[in-house]
């Protein structure tokens, strides 16, 4: 099968979408399928191909990707797409690159599958100066609704998003699909040099404390402020480690000082994705307060490394959790504190046993098994497309 995947950004793999597309493309090729990733690159002035990826020049933008393909250059990618001759078009974006994929699918009457990672309000996608980017907002909104209308199959890693889409796409088949993680990178079996372990411990501000890790953007959406408020009543042996950056960083630092917990909270900044495995290994549990629609890869990566994930019951990742086996779900701050106190006096032997049990829950989640789920969706997409074509004849 030949699959053309459209994503606004691809390199480096710093977001869940980029990581998902990278692993999907890699695993499909390993299974004998042909993949062409169509994306954009701010470092280039001309279109180019590299390792089964097709890049269009991009410029900075006030959207969630921080960039957008140059519209006047996009048409130059069509010749390469014609050479590839895809069987299925797969959209991961609704910005400029996604618009190209949608137009190409419609122009060539190709099966179209759309994966919705997040239902974005375009009004909030351009920062505070919303008066800028009116044309971009209109284009995004148009591409989003057209993609849903013309897709033969719609998928999302988030059950919450699937539920929100069903009233909009009543005649469409909408199917939850796995969120990819790199199970070759994120594994509890990894071994690290002592020098690297010590350097990372210092960066995380662990000292001799037990690290409880939270990974993600420091934004209002992720509700990190709620974590800080809950942290006031935790034991002094626990260190809350916040990995990530964002617009709320300084507000959260001030909040930690105001609450008197500055010494028990580490702001570790952004850590490269390839170093996150060590970060997970040095901590004891993963925690989040986020309840947005879009699923995050970090809880699953943490579980793969042996960390139980402590999440709100409303979290989109809640479906990943088997309580007491690979994590815990909480409904309020009282329940949160009841869970956290179990980690205050966890001895090394029990922690090692816990991590082994947690890590085993994702042992069947090989990259190949994850790719098979997408292959099944591609087959459904093709069948639906050609079934509709037959009905119109």
Short mmCIF file of C-alpha atoms in Angstrom, two decimals:
data_model
loop_
_atom_site.label_atom_id
_atom_site.label_comp_id
_atom_site.label_asym_id
_atom_site.label_seq_id
_atom_site.Cartn_x
_atom_site.Cartn_y
_atom_site.Cartn_z
CA UNK A 1 0.00 0.00 0.00
CA UNK A 2 1.18 3.54 -0.77
CA UNK A 3 0.26 6.09 1.90
CA UNK A 4 0.85 9.86 1.71
CA UNK A 5 0.79 11.42 5.20
CA UNK A 6 0.31 15.19 5.55
CA UNK A 7 1.62 16.88 8.71
CA UNK A 8 2.53 20.55 9.22
CA UNK A 9 5.80 19.77 11.04
CA UNK A 10 7.88 16.61 11.12
CA UNK A 11 11.47 17.24 12.25
CA UNK A 12 12.58 17.16 14.99
CA UNK A 13 10.11 14.90 16.83
CA UNK A 14 9.24 17.31 19.64
CA UNK A 15 5.45 16.97 19.66
CA UNK A 16 3.03 14.05 19.91
CA UNK A 17 1.93 14.51 16.29
CA UNK A 18 5.49 14.58 14.92
CA UNK A 19 6.41 11.51 16.96
CA UNK A 20 3.28 9.65 15.90
CA UNK A 21 3.86 10.35 12.20
CA UNK A 22 7.56 9.46 12.43
CA UNK A 23 6.91 6.10 14.12
CA UNK A 24 3.96 5.34 11.84
CA UNK A 25 6.01 6.00 8.70
CA UNK A 26 8.97 4.01 10.00
CA UNK A 27 6.87 1.00 11.00
CA UNK A 28 4.81 0.96 7.78
CA UNK A 29 8.00 0.96 5.70
CA UNK A 30 9.41 -1.84 7.86
CA UNK A 31 6.28 -3.87 7.05
CA UNK A 32 6.84 -3.41 3.31
CA UNK A 33 4.55 -0.47 2.56
CA UNK A 34 5.51 2.76 0.79
CA UNK A 35 5.14 6.03 2.71
CA UNK A 36 5.60 9.65 1.68
CA UNK A 37 5.43 12.25 4.47
CA UNK A 38 4.45 15.70 3.20
CA UNK A 39 5.41 18.51 5.56
CA UNK A 40 7.07 21.96 5.84
CA UNK A 41 10.49 23.29 6.84
CA UNK A 42 11.34 26.83 7.99
CA UNK A 43 15.05 26.29 7.28
CA UNK A 44 14.56 25.88 3.53
CA UNK A 45 13.76 28.31 0.72
CA UNK A 46 12.85 25.63 -1.83
CA UNK A 47 10.90 22.37 -1.90
CA UNK A 48 13.02 19.25 -1.47
CA UNK A 49 12.81 15.51 -0.78
CA UNK A 50 14.72 13.65 1.91
CA UNK A 51 14.31 10.07 3.17
CA UNK A 52 10.73 9.50 2.00
CA UNK A 53 9.67 12.97 3.15
CA UNK A 54 8.66 15.91 0.98
CA UNK A 55 9.30 19.37 2.44
CA UNK A 56 7.77 22.71 1.48
CA UNK A 57 9.38 25.98 2.65
CA UNK A 58 7.62 27.50 5.66
CA UNK A 59 7.52 30.79 7.50
CA UNK A 60 6.77 31.67 11.15
CA UNK A 61 3.08 31.68 12.07
CA UNK A 62 0.87 32.35 15.07
CA UNK A 63 -0.55 28.85 15.08
CA UNK A 64 0.02 25.81 17.30
CA UNK A 65 2.95 24.70 15.12
CA UNK A 66 4.73 28.05 15.08
CA UNK A 67 5.02 27.83 11.29
CA UNK A 68 3.02 27.39 8.10
CA UNK A 69 3.95 26.28 4.60
CA UNK A 70 4.40 29.04 2.03
CA UNK A 71 1.20 28.89 0.02
CA UNK A 72 2.79 29.83 -3.32
CA UNK A 73 5.30 26.97 -3.01
CA UNK A 74 2.81 24.21 -2.18
CA UNK A 75 1.79 23.59 -5.79
CA UNK A 76 5.35 22.51 -6.57
CA UNK A 77 4.86 19.39 -4.44
CA UNK A 78 2.13 18.02 -6.71
CA UNK A 79 4.56 16.63 -9.30
CA UNK A 80 6.33 14.57 -6.63
CA UNK A 81 2.95 13.38 -5.31
CA UNK A 82 1.99 12.31 -8.82
CA UNK A 83 5.22 10.29 -9.06
CA UNK A 84 4.48 8.61 -5.74
CA UNK A 85 0.91 7.79 -6.85
CA UNK A 86 -0.62 7.22 -3.37
CA UNK A 87 -3.40 4.73 -2.62
CA UNK A 88 -4.54 6.61 0.51
CA UNK A 89 -4.23 10.21 1.72
CA UNK A 90 -3.88 10.60 5.50
CA UNK A 91 -4.29 14.05 7.09
CA UNK A 92 -2.81 14.97 10.47
CA UNK A 93 -3.16 18.74 9.99
CA UNK A 94 -5.73 21.30 8.84
CA UNK A 95 -3.32 24.14 8.09
CA UNK A 96 -1.62 24.77 4.73
CA UNK A 97 -0.09 21.31 4.29
CA UNK A 98 -3.38 19.68 5.26
CA UNK A 99 -5.18 21.86 2.73
CA UNK A 100 -2.87 20.54 0.01
CA UNK A 101 -3.58 16.94 1.02
CA UNK A 102 -7.33 17.54 1.01
CA UNK A 103 -7.27 19.18 -2.44
CA UNK A 104 -5.07 16.41 -3.84
CA UNK A 105 -7.37 13.67 -2.53
CA UNK A 106 -10.45 15.35 -4.00
CA UNK A 107 -8.80 16.16 -7.34
CA UNK A 108 -7.63 12.56 -7.81
CA UNK A 109 -10.65 10.86 -6.19
CA UNK A 110 -8.47 9.12 -3.59
CA UNK A 111 -9.50 7.48 -0.29
CA UNK A 112 -9.10 10.08 2.48
CA UNK A 113 -8.48 9.38 6.16
CA UNK A 114 -8.25 12.13 8.77
CA UNK A 115 -6.75 11.82 12.25
CA UNK A 116 -7.92 14.51 14.68
CA UNK A 117 -5.44 14.96 17.53
CA UNK A 118 -7.11 18.06 18.90
CA UNK A 119 -10.25 20.09 18.18
CA UNK A 120 -8.67 23.51 17.98
CA UNK A 121 -10.51 26.78 18.40
CA UNK A 122 -8.84 28.80 15.65
CA UNK A 123 -9.64 31.99 17.58
CA UNK A 124 -7.12 30.93 20.25
CA UNK A 125 -4.47 29.62 17.88
CA UNK A 126 -2.76 32.90 17.12
CA UNK A 127 -1.89 34.32 20.52
CA UNK A 128 -3.42 37.38 22.13
CA UNK A 129 -3.41 39.60 19.02
CA UNK A 130 -6.28 37.72 17.43
CA UNK A 131 -6.93 40.52 14.93
CA UNK A 132 -3.87 39.18 13.08
CA UNK A 133 -4.30 36.05 10.99
CA UNK A 134 -7.98 36.46 10.08
CA UNK A 135 -7.37 34.82 6.69
CA UNK A 136 -5.47 31.98 8.35
CA UNK A 137 -8.29 31.37 10.83
CA UNK A 138 -10.82 31.25 8.01
CA UNK A 139 -8.62 28.87 6.00
CA UNK A 140 -8.13 26.59 9.00
CA UNK A 141 -11.86 26.50 9.74
CA UNK A 142 -12.67 25.76 6.10
CA UNK A 143 -10.09 22.96 5.78
CA UNK A 144 -11.18 21.39 9.07
CA UNK A 145 -14.86 21.19 8.11
CA UNK A 146 -14.15 20.09 4.53
CA UNK A 147 -11.79 17.36 5.74
CA UNK A 148 -14.48 16.00 8.05
CA UNK A 149 -17.10 16.24 5.31
CA UNK A 150 -15.07 14.50 2.61
CA UNK A 151 -13.12 11.96 4.70
CA UNK A 152 -13.98 8.31 4.15
CA UNK A 153 -12.78 7.47 7.64
CA UNK A 154 -12.03 9.61 10.72
CA UNK A 155 -9.82 8.56 13.62
CA UNK A 156 -8.53 10.03 16.86
CA UNK A 157 -6.40 8.70 19.72
CA UNK A 158 -8.84 10.44 22.09
CA UNK A 159 -12.19 8.82 22.93
CA UNK A 160 -13.37 12.27 24.10
CA UNK A 161 -12.66 13.75 20.67
CA UNK A 162 -14.43 10.85 18.95
CA UNK A 163 -17.53 11.57 21.05
CA UNK A 164 -17.39 15.28 20.18
CA UNK A 165 -17.03 14.55 16.47
CA UNK A 166 -19.96 12.12 16.17
CA UNK A 167 -22.73 14.78 16.26
CA UNK A 168 -20.82 16.74 13.58
CA UNK A 169 -20.11 13.72 11.36
CA UNK A 170 -23.23 11.61 11.76
CA UNK A 171 -22.77 9.68 8.50
CA UNK A 172 -19.05 9.03 9.03
CA UNK A 173 -17.31 6.12 10.68
CA UNK A 174 -15.26 7.49 13.58
CA UNK A 175 -12.83 5.14 15.27
CA UNK A 176 -10.45 5.52 18.24
CA UNK A 177 -6.90 4.59 17.29
CA UNK A 178 -3.78 4.03 19.42
CA UNK A 179 -1.49 6.90 20.36
CA UNK A 180 1.98 5.94 19.17
CA UNK A 181 5.00 5.91 21.45
CA UNK A 182 8.50 4.73 20.65
CA UNK A 183 8.63 1.49 22.65
CA UNK A 184 12.22 0.97 21.49
CA UNK A 185 13.28 4.21 23.19
CA UNK A 186 10.93 4.21 26.17
CA UNK A 187 11.57 0.99 28.05
CA UNK A 188 12.28 0.08 31.66
CA UNK A 189 15.15 -2.14 30.46
CA UNK A 190 17.35 0.81 29.47
CA UNK A 191 20.76 1.18 31.16
CA UNK A 192 22.45 4.57 31.72
CA UNK A 193 25.96 5.70 32.66
CA UNK A 194 26.26 6.86 36.26
CA UNK A 195 27.66 10.21 35.13
CA UNK A 196 24.56 10.86 33.00
CA UNK A 197 22.28 9.75 35.82
CA UNK A 198 23.88 12.18 38.26
CA UNK A 199 23.76 15.07 35.77
CA UNK A 200 20.06 14.47 35.14
CA UNK A 201 19.32 14.16 38.87
CA UNK A 202 20.86 17.60 39.36
CA UNK A 203 18.86 19.06 36.51
CA UNK A 204 15.65 17.63 37.95
CA UNK A 205 16.53 18.96 41.40
CA UNK A 206 15.96 15.57 43.03
CA UNK A 207 18.73 15.48 45.62
CA UNK A 208 17.79 12.61 47.93
CA UNK A 209 14.05 13.05 47.35
CA UNK A 210 11.50 10.92 45.50
CA UNK A 211 10.65 12.49 42.15
CA UNK A 212 7.03 12.82 41.02
CA UNK A 213 7.16 13.87 37.38
CA UNK A 214 4.85 16.03 35.27
CA UNK A 215 5.62 16.59 31.57
CA UNK A 216 3.93 19.09 29.28
CA UNK A 217 3.53 22.71 28.34
CA UNK A 218 3.17 25.15 31.22
CA UNK A 219 -0.19 26.45 30.04
CA UNK A 220 -3.56 27.08 31.64
CA UNK A 221 -4.95 24.17 29.65
CA UNK A 222 -2.66 21.72 31.47
CA UNK A 223 -3.77 23.07 34.89
CA UNK A 224 -0.28 22.96 36.42
CA UNK A 225 -1.45 25.54 38.96
CA UNK A 226 -3.82 22.89 40.36
CA UNK A 227 -0.86 20.55 40.88
CA UNK A 228 0.95 23.25 42.86
CA UNK A 229 -2.10 23.87 45.04
CA UNK A 230 -2.40 20.15 45.76
CA UNK A 231 1.32 19.89 46.45
CA UNK A 232 1.07 22.09 49.55
CA UNK A 233 -0.17 19.14 51.64
CA UNK A 234 2.28 16.51 50.35
CA UNK A 235 5.22 15.19 52.36
CA UNK A 236 8.62 16.89 52.35
CA UNK A 237 10.32 13.78 50.90
CA UNK A 238 8.54 14.23 47.57
CA UNK A 239 9.80 16.54 44.82
CA UNK A 240 7.42 17.70 42.09
CA UNK A 241 9.41 17.86 38.83
CA UNK A 242 7.89 19.97 36.05
CA UNK A 243 9.42 19.27 32.63
CA UNK A 244 8.39 21.72 29.93
CA UNK A 245 8.01 25.42 29.34
CA UNK A 246 5.27 27.81 28.33
CA UNK A 247 3.55 31.15 28.89
CA UNK A 248 2.64 30.38 32.51
CA UNK A 249 6.22 29.65 33.65
CA UNK A 250 6.81 32.85 35.63
CA UNK A 251 3.28 32.84 37.07
CA UNK A 252 3.82 29.27 38.29
CA UNK A 253 7.19 30.15 39.85
CA UNK A 254 5.50 33.00 41.71
CA UNK A 255 2.66 30.69 42.74
CA UNK A 256 5.13 28.14 44.16
CA UNK A 257 6.84 30.89 46.18
CA UNK A 258 3.50 32.23 47.40
CA UNK A 259 2.42 28.75 48.52
CA UNK A 260 5.73 28.18 50.32
CA UNK A 261 6.65 25.11 48.26
CA UNK A 262 9.40 26.55 46.02
CA UNK A 263 12.00 24.16 47.47
CA UNK A 264 9.73 21.16 46.76
CA UNK A 265 9.08 22.03 43.10
CA UNK A 266 11.66 21.82 40.30
CA UNK A 267 11.20 23.71 37.03
CA UNK A 268 13.43 21.59 34.81
CA UNK A 269 12.65 23.30 31.51
CA UNK A 270 12.43 21.54 28.17
CA UNK A 271 14.33 18.25 27.97
CA UNK A 272 15.11 16.72 24.53
CA UNK A 273 12.80 13.83 23.69
CA UNK A 274 15.68 11.38 23.33
CA UNK A 275 16.75 12.16 26.93
CA UNK A 276 13.30 11.73 28.45
CA UNK A 277 13.78 7.99 29.03
CA UNK A 278 16.46 8.77 31.63
CA UNK A 279 14.20 11.42 33.14
CA UNK A 280 11.40 8.87 33.58
CA UNK A 281 13.78 6.29 35.05
CA UNK A 282 14.98 8.66 37.77
CA UNK A 283 11.47 9.45 38.98
CA UNK A 284 8.95 7.25 40.79
CA UNK A 285 5.55 8.29 39.43
CA UNK A 286 3.97 10.46 36.74
CA UNK A 287 1.28 13.01 37.54
CA UNK A 288 -0.99 15.34 35.58
CA UNK A 289 -3.95 17.62 36.23
CA UNK A 290 -4.86 18.18 32.56
CA UNK A 291 -8.39 17.38 31.36
CA UNK A 292 -8.33 18.74 27.79
CA UNK A 293 -9.71 16.70 24.88
CA UNK A 294 -6.37 15.83 23.29
CA UNK A 295 -4.42 12.81 24.50
CA UNK A 296 -0.81 13.22 25.57
CA UNK A 297 2.01 10.77 24.87
CA UNK A 298 3.87 11.47 28.14
CA UNK A 299 1.68 9.32 30.46
CA UNK A 300 2.08 6.34 28.13
CA UNK A 301 5.84 6.90 27.81
CA UNK A 302 6.06 7.04 31.61
CA UNK A 303 4.12 3.78 31.97
CA UNK A 304 6.42 2.11 29.41
CA UNK A 305 9.35 3.13 31.65
CA UNK A 306 7.64 1.69 34.74
CA UNK A 307 6.11 4.81 36.28
CA UNK A 308 2.48 4.58 37.42
CA UNK A 309 0.47 7.48 35.98
CA UNK A 310 -1.72 9.51 38.35
CA UNK A 311 -4.39 11.28 36.31
CA UNK A 312 -7.73 13.04 36.78
CA UNK A 313 -10.75 10.86 36.02
CA UNK A 314 -11.68 13.35 33.27
CA UNK A 315 -8.26 13.03 31.60
CA UNK A 316 -8.37 11.93 27.94
CA UNK A 317 -5.65 9.41 28.88
CA UNK A 318 -7.78 7.89 31.66
CA UNK A 319 -8.66 4.96 29.40
CA UNK A 320 -5.02 3.86 29.50
CA UNK A 321 -5.16 3.29 33.25
CA UNK A 322 -5.95 0.05 35.03
CA UNK A 323 -6.22 1.31 38.59
CA UNK A 324 -3.70 -0.16 40.98
CA UNK A 325 -1.85 -1.83 38.09
CA UNK A 326 -0.32 0.90 35.93
CA UNK A 327 -1.70 3.99 37.61
CA UNK A 328 -4.45 5.73 39.55
CA UNK A 329 -7.34 8.08 38.78
CA UNK A 330 -8.48 10.85 41.11
CA UNK A 331 -11.64 12.94 41.22
CA UNK A 332 -10.54 15.71 43.61
CA UNK A 333 -7.64 16.98 45.72
CA UNK A 334 -8.48 14.65 48.63
CA UNK A 335 -8.27 11.59 46.39
CA UNK A 336 -5.06 12.98 44.84
CA UNK A 337 -3.38 13.30 48.24
CA UNK A 338 -4.52 9.81 49.28
CA UNK A 339 -2.75 8.41 46.21
CA UNK A 340 0.40 10.52 46.52
CA UNK A 341 1.05 9.59 50.16
CA UNK A 342 1.65 5.97 49.04
CA UNK A 343 4.89 7.13 47.43
CA UNK A 344 6.26 9.00 50.45
CA UNK A 345 7.76 5.94 52.12
CA UNK A 346 8.30 3.58 49.18
CA UNK A 347 11.47 1.57 49.75
CA UNK A 348 13.80 0.79 46.77
CA UNK A 349 12.85 -2.90 46.63
CA UNK A 350 9.11 -2.17 46.43
CA UNK A 351 9.73 0.60 43.89
CA UNK A 352 11.68 -1.78 41.64
CA UNK A 353 8.90 -4.38 41.84
CA UNK A 354 6.26 -1.72 41.15
CA UNK A 355 8.11 -0.48 38.05
CA UNK A 356 8.42 -4.01 36.66
CA UNK A 357 4.68 -4.60 37.04
CA UNK A 358 3.78 -1.23 35.52
CA UNK A 359 6.15 -1.66 32.57
CA UNK A 360 4.70 -5.07 31.73
CA UNK A 361 1.31 -3.52 30.94
CA UNK A 362 2.66 -2.12 27.64
CA UNK A 363 4.83 -5.08 26.60
CA UNK A 364 2.41 -5.98 23.79
CA UNK A 365 2.49 -2.41 22.47
CA UNK A 366 5.20 -2.98 19.87
CA UNK A 367 5.66 -0.46 17.08
CA UNK A 368 4.49 -3.12 14.61
CA UNK A 369 1.27 -3.78 16.55
CA UNK A 370 0.52 -0.07 16.63
CA UNK A 371 1.07 0.18 12.87
CA UNK A 372 -1.32 -2.72 12.25
CA UNK A 373 -4.11 -0.67 13.83
CA UNK A 374 -3.51 2.09 11.27
CA UNK A 375 -3.31 -0.42 8.41
CA UNK A 376 -6.75 -1.68 9.41
CA UNK A 377 -8.03 1.90 9.23
CA UNK A 378 -6.50 2.39 5.78
CA UNK A 379 -8.32 -0.72 4.53
CA UNK A 380 -11.58 0.61 6.01
CA UNK A 381 -10.91 3.96 4.31
CA UNK A 382 -10.43 2.31 0.91
CA UNK A 383 -13.51 0.11 1.25
CA UNK A 384 -15.68 3.05 2.30
CA UNK A 385 -14.41 5.25 -0.52
CA UNK A 386 -14.97 2.74 -3.30
CA UNK A 387 -18.27 1.60 -1.83
CA UNK A 388 -19.54 5.17 -2.03
CA UNK A 389 -18.25 5.43 -5.61
CA UNK A 390 -20.17 2.28 -6.60
CA UNK A 391 -23.35 3.62 -5.00
CA UNK A 392 -23.08 6.80 -7.08
CA UNK A 393 -22.74 4.90 -10.36
#
